[in-house]
Short mmCIF file of N, CA and C in Angstrom, two decimals:
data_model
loop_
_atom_site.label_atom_id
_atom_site.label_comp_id
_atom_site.label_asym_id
_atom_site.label_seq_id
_atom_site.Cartn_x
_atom_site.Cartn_y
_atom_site.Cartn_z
N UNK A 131 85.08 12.73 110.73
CA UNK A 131 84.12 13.57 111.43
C UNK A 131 84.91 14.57 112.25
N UNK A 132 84.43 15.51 112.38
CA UNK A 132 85.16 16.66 113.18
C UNK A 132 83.68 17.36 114.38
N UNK A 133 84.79 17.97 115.00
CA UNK A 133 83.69 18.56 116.19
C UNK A 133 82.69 19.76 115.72
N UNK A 134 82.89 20.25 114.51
CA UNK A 134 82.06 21.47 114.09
C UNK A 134 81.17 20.63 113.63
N UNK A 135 81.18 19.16 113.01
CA UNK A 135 80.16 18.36 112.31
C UNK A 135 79.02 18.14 113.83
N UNK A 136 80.01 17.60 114.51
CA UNK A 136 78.93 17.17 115.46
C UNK A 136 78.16 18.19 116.45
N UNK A 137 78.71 19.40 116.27
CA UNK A 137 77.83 20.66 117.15
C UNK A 137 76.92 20.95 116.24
N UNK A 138 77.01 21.41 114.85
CA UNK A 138 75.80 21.54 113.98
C UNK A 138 74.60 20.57 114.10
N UNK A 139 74.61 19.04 113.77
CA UNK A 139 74.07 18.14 114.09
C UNK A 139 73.11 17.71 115.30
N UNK A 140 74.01 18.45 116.79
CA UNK A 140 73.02 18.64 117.54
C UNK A 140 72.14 19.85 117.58
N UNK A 141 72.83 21.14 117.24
CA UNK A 141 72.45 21.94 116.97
C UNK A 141 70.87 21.79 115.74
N UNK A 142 71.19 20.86 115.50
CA UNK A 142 69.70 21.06 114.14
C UNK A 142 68.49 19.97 114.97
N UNK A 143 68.70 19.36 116.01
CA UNK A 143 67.84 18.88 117.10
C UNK A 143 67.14 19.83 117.48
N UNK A 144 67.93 20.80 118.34
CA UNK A 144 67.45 21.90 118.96
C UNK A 144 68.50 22.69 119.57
N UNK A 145 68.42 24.37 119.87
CA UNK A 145 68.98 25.11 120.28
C UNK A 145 69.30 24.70 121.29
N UNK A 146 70.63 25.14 122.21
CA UNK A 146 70.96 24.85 123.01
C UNK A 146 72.22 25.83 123.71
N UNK A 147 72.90 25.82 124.57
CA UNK A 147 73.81 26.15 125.27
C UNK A 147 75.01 25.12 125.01
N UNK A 148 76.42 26.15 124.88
CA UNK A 148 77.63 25.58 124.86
C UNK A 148 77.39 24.07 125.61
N UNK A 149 77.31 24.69 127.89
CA UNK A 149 77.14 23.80 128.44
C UNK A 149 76.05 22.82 127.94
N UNK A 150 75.19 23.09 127.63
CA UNK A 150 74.12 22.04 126.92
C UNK A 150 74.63 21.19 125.84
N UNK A 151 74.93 21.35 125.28
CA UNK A 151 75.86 20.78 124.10
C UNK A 151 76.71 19.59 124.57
N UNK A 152 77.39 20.24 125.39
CA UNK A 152 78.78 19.24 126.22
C UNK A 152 77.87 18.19 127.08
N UNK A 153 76.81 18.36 127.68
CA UNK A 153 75.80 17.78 128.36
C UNK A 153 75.46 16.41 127.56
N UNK A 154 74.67 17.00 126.53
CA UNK A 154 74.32 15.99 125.46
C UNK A 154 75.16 15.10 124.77
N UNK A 155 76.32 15.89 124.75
CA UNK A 155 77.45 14.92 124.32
C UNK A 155 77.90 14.10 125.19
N UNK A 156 78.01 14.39 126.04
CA UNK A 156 78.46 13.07 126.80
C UNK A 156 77.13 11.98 127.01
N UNK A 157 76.09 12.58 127.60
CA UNK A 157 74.95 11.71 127.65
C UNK A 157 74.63 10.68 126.13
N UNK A 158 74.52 11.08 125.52
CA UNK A 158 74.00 10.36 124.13
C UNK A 158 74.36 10.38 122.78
N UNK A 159 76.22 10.78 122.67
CA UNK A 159 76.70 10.43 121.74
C UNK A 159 78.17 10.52 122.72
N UNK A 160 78.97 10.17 123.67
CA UNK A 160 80.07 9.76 124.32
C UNK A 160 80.50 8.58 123.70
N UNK A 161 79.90 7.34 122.90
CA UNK A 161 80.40 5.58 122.42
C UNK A 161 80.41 6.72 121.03
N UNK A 162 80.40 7.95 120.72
CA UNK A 162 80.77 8.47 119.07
C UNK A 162 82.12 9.71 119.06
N UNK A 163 81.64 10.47 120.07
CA UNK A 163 82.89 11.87 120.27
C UNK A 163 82.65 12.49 121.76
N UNK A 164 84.05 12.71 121.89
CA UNK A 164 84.52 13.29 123.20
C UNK A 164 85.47 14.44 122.75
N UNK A 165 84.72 15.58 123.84
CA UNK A 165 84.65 16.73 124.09
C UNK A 165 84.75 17.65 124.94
N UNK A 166 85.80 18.37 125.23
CA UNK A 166 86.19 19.51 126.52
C UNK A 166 85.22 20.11 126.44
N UNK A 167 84.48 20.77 127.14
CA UNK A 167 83.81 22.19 127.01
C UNK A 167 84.49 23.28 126.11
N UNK A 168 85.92 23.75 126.84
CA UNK A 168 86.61 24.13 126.20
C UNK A 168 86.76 24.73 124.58
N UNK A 169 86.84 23.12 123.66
CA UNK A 169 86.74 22.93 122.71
C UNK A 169 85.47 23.52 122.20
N UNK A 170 84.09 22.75 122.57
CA UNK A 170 83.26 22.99 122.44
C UNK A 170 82.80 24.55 122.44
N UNK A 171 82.94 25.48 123.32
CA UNK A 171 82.80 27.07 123.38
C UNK A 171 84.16 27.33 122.20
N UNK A 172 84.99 26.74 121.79
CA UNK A 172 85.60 27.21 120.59
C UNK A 172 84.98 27.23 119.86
N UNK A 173 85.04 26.04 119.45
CA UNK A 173 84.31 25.55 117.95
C UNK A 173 82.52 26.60 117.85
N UNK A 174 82.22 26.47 118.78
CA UNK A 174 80.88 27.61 118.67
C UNK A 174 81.44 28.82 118.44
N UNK A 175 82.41 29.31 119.01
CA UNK A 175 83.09 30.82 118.20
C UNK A 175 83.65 30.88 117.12
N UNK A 176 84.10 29.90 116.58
CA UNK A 176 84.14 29.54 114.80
C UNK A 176 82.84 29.76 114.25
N UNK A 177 82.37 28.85 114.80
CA UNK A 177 80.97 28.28 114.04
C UNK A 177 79.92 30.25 113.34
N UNK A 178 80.09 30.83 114.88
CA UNK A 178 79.19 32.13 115.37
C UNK A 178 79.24 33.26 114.16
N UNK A 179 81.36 33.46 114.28
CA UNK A 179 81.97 33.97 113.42
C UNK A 179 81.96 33.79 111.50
N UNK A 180 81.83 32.75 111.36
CA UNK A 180 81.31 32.12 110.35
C UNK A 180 79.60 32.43 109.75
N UNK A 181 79.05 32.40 110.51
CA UNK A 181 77.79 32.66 110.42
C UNK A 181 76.76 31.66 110.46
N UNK A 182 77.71 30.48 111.16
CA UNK A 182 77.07 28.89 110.68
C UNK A 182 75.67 28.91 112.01
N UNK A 183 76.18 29.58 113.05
CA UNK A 183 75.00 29.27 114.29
C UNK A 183 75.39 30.88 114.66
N UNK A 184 73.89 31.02 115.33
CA UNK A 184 73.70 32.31 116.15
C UNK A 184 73.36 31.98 117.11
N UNK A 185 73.50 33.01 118.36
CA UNK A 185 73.51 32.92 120.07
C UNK A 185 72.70 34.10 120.02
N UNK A 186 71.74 33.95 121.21
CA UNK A 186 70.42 34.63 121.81
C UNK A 186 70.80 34.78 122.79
N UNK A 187 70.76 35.16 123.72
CA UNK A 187 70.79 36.09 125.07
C UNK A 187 69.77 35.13 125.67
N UNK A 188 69.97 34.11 126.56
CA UNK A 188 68.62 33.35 127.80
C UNK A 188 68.86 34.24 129.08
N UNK A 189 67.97 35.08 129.40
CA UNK A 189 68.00 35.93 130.72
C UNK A 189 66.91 35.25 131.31
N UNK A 190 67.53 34.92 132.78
CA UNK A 190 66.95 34.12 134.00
C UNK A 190 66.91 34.98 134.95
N UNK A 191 66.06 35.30 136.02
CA UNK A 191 66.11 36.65 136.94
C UNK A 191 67.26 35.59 138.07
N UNK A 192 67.63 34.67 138.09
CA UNK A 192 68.53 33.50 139.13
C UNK A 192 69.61 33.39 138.83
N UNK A 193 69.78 33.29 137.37
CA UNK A 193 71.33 33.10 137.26
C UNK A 193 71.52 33.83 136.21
N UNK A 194 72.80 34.06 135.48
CA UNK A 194 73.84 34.82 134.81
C UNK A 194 73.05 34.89 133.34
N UNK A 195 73.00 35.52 132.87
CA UNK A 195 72.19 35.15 131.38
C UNK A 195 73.62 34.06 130.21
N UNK A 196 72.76 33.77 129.64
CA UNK A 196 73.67 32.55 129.26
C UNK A 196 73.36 32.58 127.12
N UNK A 197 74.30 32.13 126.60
CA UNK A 197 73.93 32.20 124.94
C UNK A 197 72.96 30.97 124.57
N UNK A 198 72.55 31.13 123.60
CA UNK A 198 71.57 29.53 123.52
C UNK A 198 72.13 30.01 122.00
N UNK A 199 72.82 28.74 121.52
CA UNK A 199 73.13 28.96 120.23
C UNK A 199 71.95 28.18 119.32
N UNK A 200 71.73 28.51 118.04
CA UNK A 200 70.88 27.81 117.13
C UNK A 200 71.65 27.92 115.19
N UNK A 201 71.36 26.80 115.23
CA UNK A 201 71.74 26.70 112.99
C UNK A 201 70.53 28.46 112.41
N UNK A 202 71.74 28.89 111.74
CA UNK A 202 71.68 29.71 110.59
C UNK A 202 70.64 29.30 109.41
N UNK A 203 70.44 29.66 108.51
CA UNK A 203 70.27 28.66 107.32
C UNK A 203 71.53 28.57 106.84
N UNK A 204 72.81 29.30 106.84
CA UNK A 204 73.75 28.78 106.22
C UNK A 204 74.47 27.89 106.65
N UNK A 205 74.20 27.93 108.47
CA UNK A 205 74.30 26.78 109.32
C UNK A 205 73.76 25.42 108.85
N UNK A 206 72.40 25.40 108.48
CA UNK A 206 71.72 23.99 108.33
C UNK A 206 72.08 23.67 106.48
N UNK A 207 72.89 24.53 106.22
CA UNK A 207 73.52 24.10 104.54
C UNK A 207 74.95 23.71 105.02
N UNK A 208 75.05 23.97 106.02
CA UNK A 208 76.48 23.45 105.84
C UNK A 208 76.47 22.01 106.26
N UNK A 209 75.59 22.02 107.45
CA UNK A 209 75.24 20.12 107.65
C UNK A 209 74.97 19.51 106.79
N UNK A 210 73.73 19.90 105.96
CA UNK A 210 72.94 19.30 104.97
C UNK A 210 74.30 18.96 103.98
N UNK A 211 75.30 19.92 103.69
CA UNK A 211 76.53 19.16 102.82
C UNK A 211 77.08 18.22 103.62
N UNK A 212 77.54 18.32 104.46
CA UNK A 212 78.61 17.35 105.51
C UNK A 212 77.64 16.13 105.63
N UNK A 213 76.38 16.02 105.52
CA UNK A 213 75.78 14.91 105.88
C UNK A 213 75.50 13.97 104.30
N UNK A 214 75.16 15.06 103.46
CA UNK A 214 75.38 14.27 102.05
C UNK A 214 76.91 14.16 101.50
N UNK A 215 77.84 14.16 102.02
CA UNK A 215 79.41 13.86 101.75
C UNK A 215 79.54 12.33 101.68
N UNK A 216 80.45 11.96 101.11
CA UNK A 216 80.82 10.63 101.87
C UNK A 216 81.71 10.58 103.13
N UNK A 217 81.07 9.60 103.84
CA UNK A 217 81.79 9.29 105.31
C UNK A 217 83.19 9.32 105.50
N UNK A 218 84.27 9.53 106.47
CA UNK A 218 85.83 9.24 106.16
C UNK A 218 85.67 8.24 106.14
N UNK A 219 86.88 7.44 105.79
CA UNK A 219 87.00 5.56 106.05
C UNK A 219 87.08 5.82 107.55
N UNK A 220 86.84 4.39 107.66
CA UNK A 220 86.99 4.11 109.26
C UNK A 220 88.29 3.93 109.74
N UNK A 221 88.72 4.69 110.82
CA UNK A 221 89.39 4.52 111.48
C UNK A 221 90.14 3.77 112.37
N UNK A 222 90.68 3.39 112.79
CA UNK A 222 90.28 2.44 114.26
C UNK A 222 91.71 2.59 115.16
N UNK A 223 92.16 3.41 116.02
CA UNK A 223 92.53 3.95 116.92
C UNK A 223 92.76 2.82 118.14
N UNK A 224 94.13 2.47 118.48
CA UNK A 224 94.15 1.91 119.85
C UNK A 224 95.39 1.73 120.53
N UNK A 225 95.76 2.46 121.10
CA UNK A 225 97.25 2.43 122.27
C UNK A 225 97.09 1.85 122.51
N UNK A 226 96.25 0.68 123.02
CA UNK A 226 96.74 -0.62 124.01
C UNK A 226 96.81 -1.52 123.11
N UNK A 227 96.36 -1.58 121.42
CA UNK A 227 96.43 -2.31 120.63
C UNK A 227 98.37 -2.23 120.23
N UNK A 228 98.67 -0.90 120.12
CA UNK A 228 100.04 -0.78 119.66
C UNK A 228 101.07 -1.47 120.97
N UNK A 229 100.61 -1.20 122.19
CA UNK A 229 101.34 -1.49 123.33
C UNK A 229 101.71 -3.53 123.28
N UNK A 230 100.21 -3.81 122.96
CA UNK A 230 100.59 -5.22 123.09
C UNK A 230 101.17 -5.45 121.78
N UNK A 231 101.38 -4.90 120.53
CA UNK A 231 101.98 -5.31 119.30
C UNK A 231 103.62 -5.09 119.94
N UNK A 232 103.83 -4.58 120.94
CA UNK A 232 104.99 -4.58 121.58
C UNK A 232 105.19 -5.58 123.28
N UNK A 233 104.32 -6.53 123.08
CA UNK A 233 104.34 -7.15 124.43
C UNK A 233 105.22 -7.47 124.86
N UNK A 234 106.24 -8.10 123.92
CA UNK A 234 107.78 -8.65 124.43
C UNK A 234 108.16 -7.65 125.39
N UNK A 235 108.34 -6.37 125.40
CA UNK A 235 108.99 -5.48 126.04
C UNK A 235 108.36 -4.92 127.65
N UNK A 236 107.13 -5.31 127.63
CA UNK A 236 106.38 -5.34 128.98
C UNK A 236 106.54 -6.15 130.07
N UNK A 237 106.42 -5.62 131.24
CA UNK A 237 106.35 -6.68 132.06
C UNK A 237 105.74 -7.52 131.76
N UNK A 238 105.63 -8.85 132.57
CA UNK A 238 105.32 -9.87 132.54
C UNK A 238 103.14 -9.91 132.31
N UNK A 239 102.89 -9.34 133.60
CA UNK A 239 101.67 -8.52 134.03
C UNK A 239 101.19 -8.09 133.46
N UNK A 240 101.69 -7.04 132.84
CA UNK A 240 100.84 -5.93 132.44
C UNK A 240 99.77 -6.11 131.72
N UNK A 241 100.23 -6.69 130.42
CA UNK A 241 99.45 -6.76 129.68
C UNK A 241 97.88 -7.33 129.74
N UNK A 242 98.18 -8.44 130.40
CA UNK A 242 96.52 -8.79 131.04
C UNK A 242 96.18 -7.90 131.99
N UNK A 243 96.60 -7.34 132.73
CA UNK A 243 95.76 -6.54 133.55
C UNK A 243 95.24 -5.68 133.13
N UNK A 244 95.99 -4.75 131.82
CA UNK A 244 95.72 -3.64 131.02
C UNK A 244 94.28 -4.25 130.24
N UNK A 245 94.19 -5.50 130.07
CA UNK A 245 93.22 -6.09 129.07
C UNK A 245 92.13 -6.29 130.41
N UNK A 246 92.57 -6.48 130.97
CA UNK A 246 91.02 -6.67 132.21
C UNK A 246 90.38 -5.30 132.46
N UNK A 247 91.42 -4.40 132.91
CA UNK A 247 91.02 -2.77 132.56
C UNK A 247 89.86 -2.49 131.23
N UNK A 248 90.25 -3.08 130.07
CA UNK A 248 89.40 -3.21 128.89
C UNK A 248 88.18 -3.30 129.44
N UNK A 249 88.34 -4.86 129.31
CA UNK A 249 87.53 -5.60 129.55
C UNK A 249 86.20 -5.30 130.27
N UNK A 250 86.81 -4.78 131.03
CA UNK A 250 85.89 -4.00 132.70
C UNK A 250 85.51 -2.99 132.35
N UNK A 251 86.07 -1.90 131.04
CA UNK A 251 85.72 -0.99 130.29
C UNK A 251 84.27 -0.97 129.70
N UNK A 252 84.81 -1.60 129.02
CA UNK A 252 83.84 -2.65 127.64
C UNK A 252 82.55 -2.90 128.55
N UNK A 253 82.56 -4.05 129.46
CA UNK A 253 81.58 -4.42 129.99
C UNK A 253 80.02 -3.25 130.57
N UNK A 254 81.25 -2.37 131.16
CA UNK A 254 80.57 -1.46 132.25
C UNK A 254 79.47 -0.36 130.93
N UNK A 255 80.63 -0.21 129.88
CA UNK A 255 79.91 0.68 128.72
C UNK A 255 78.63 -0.61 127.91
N UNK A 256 78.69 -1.61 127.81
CA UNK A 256 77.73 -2.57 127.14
C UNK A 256 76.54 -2.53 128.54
N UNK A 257 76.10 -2.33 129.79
CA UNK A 257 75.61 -1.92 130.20
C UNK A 257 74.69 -0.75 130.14
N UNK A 258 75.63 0.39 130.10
CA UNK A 258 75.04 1.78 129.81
C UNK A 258 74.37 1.94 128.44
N UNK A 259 74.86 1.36 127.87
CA UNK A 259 74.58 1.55 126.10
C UNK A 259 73.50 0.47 126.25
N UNK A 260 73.04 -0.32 126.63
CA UNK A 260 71.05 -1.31 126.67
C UNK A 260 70.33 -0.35 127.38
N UNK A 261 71.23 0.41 129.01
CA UNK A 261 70.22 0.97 129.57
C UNK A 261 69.85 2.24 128.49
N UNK A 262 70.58 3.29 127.91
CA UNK A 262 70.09 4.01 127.04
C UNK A 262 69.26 3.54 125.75
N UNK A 263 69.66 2.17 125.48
CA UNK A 263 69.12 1.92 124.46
C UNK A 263 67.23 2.03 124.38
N UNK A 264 67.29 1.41 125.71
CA UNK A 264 65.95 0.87 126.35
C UNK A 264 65.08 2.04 126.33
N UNK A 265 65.93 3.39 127.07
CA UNK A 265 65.62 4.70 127.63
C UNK A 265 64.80 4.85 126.13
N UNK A 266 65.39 5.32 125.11
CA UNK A 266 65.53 5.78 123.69
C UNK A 266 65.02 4.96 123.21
N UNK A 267 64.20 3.61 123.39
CA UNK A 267 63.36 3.33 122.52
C UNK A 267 61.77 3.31 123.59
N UNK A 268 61.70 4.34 124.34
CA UNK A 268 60.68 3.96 125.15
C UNK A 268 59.64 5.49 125.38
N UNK A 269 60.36 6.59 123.94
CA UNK A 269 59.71 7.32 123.35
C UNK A 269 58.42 6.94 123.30
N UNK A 270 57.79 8.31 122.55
CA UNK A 270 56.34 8.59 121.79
C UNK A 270 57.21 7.60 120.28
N UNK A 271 57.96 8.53 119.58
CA UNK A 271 58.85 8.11 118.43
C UNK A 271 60.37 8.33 118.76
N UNK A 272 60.70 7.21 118.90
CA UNK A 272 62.05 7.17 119.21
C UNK A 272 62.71 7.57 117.80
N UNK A 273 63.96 8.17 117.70
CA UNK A 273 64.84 8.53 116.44
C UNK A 273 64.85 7.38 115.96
N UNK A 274 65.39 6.98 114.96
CA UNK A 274 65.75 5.60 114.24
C UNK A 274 67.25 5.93 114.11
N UNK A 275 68.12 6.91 114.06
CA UNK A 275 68.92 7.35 113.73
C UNK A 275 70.11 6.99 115.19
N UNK A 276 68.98 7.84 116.57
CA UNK A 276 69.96 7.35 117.24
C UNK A 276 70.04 6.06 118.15
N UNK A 277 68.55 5.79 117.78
CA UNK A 277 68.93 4.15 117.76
C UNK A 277 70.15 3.13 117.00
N UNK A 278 70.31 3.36 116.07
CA UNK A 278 70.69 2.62 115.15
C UNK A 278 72.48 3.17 115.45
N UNK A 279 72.62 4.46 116.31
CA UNK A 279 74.40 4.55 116.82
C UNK A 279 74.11 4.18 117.95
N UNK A 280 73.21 3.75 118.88
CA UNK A 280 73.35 3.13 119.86
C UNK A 280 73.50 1.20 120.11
N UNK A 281 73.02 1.10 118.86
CA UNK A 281 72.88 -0.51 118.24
C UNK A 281 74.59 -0.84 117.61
N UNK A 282 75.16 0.40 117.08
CA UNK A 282 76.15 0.04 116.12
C UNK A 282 77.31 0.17 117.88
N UNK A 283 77.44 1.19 118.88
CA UNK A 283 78.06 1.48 119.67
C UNK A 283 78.17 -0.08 120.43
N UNK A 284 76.88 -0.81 121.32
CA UNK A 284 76.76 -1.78 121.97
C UNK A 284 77.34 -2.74 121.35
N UNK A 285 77.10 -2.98 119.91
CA UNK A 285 77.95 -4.22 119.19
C UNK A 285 79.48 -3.74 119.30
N UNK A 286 79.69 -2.75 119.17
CA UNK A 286 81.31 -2.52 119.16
C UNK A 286 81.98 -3.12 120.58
N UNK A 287 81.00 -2.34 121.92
CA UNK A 287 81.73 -2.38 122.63
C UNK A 287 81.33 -4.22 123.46
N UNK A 288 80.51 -4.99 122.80
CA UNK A 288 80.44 -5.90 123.24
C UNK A 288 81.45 -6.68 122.55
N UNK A 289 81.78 -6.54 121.19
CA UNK A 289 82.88 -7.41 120.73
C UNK A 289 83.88 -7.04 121.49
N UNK A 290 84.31 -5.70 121.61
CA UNK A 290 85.77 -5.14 122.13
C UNK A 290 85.47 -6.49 123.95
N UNK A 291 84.79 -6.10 124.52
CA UNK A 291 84.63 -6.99 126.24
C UNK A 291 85.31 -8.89 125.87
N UNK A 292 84.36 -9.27 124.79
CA UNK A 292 84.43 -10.44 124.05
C UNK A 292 85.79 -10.76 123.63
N UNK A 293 86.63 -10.05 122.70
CA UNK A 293 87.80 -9.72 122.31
C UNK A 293 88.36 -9.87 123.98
N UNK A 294 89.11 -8.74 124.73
CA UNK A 294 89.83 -8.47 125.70
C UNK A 294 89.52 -10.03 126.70
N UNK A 295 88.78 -10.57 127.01
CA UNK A 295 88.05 -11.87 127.56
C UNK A 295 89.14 -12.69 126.57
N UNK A 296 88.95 -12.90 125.40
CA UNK A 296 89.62 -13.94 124.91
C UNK A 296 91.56 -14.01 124.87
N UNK A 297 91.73 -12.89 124.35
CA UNK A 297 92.95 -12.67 124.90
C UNK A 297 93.55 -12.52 125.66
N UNK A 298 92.94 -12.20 127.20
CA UNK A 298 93.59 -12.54 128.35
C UNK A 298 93.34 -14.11 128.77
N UNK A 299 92.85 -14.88 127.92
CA UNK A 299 93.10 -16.17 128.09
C UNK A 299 94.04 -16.66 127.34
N UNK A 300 94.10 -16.09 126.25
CA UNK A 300 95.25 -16.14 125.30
C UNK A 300 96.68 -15.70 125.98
N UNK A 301 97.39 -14.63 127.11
CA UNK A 301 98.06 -14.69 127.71
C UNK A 301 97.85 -16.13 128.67
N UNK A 302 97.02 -15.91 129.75
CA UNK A 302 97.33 -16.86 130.58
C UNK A 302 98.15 -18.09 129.94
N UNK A 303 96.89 -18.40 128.79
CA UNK A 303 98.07 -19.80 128.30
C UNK A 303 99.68 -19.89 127.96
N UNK A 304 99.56 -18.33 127.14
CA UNK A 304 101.17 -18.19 126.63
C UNK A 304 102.33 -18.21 127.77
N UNK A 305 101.61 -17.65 128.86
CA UNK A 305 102.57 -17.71 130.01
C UNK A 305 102.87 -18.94 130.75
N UNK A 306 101.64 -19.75 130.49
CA UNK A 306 101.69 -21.42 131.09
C UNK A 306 102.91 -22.28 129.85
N UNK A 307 103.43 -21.27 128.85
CA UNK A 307 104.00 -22.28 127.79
C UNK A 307 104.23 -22.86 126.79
N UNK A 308 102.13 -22.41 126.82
CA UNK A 308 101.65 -22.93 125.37
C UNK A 308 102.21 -22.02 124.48
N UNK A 309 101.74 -22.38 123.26
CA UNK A 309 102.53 -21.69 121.56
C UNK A 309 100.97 -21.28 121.12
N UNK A 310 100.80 -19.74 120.93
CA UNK A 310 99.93 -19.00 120.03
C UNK A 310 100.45 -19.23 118.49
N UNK A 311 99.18 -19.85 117.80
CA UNK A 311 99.40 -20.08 116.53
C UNK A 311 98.87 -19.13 115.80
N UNK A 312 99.25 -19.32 114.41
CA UNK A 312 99.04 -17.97 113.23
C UNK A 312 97.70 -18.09 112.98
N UNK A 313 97.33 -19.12 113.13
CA UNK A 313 96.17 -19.45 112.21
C UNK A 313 95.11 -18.74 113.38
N UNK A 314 95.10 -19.13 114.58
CA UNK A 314 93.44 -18.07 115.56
C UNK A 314 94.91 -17.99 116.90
N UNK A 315 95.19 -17.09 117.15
CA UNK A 315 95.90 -16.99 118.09
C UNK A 315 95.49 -16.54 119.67
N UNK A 316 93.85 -16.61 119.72
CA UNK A 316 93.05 -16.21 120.60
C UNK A 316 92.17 -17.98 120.49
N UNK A 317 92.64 -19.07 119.89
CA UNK A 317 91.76 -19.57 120.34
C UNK A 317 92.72 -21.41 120.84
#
């Protein structure tokens, strides 16, 4: 997935503003992609240049007039391909995963604390992600769509809390002595 995928996408919701965009992104797809503004007012000057979205002039007699970008039709063909594509494989991304594949070399500490950091991560986001969930199903018609990345997000980040929980018990012990075995080394 790339960031031009996911500005079109909101973009075919509804028109909006750069800042609007970045808004929404963090509010209700942040557990999917993260985004500078920055970036975001790029990728809309690709997008503009291209011919994929056009910007309107919003004049407010209060503040600065501002662009409200919206999908093209060649805009909403270019989603309509990217959305009938096949998906990339999945990814799965984690510095603190590579850090502890190097634990020997860490302090003693770290590593559980770095995992309670997780942990405390995890938790605080499995929170936010029921309260939105709740929000978003308490529509006229809630999406099914973004229900169903808010269902897939909460399971992630409840295993990840679940996970980080077990393995910092999995240190404590290793440090008390015990021997992590091959076979469940978290249990």
């Amino acid at each position: 997935m790339n960031l031009r995928a996911v500005i079109l996408a909101l973009l075919s919701k509804q028109p909006d503003t750069g800042y609007g965009i970045g808004r929404l992104l963090r509010r209700e797809l942040s557990h999917l992609w993260v985004a500078r503004l920055q970036q975001i007012y790029s990728e809309l000057a690709k997008l503009e240049s291209e011919g994929l979205v056009v910007a309107a002039c919003a004049q407010d007699r209060h503040r600065p007039a501002k662009k409200v970008y919206s999908l093209t039709p060649a805009g909403e063909s270019a989603l309509d391909c990217w959305l009938a594509a096949d998906p990339a494989p999945l990814q799965y991304r984690d510095d603190l995963l590579v850090r502890l594949y190097c634990l020997e070399r860490l302090p003693a500490d770290l590593p559980a604390r770095r995992l309670e950091e997780r942990r405390d991560e995890a938790t605080r986001l499995v929170v936010e992600l029921r309260q939105q969930l709740a929000e978003a199903g308490c529509g006229e018609s809630p999406e099914t769509g973004h229900l169903l990345a808010l269902d897939a997000a909460l399971a992630r980040a409840t295993s990840h809390a679940q996970w980080a929980t077990r393995a910092i018990v999995a240190l404590r012990k290793r440090s008390a002595g015990a021997q992590l075995t091959t076979a469940s080394p978290l249990s």
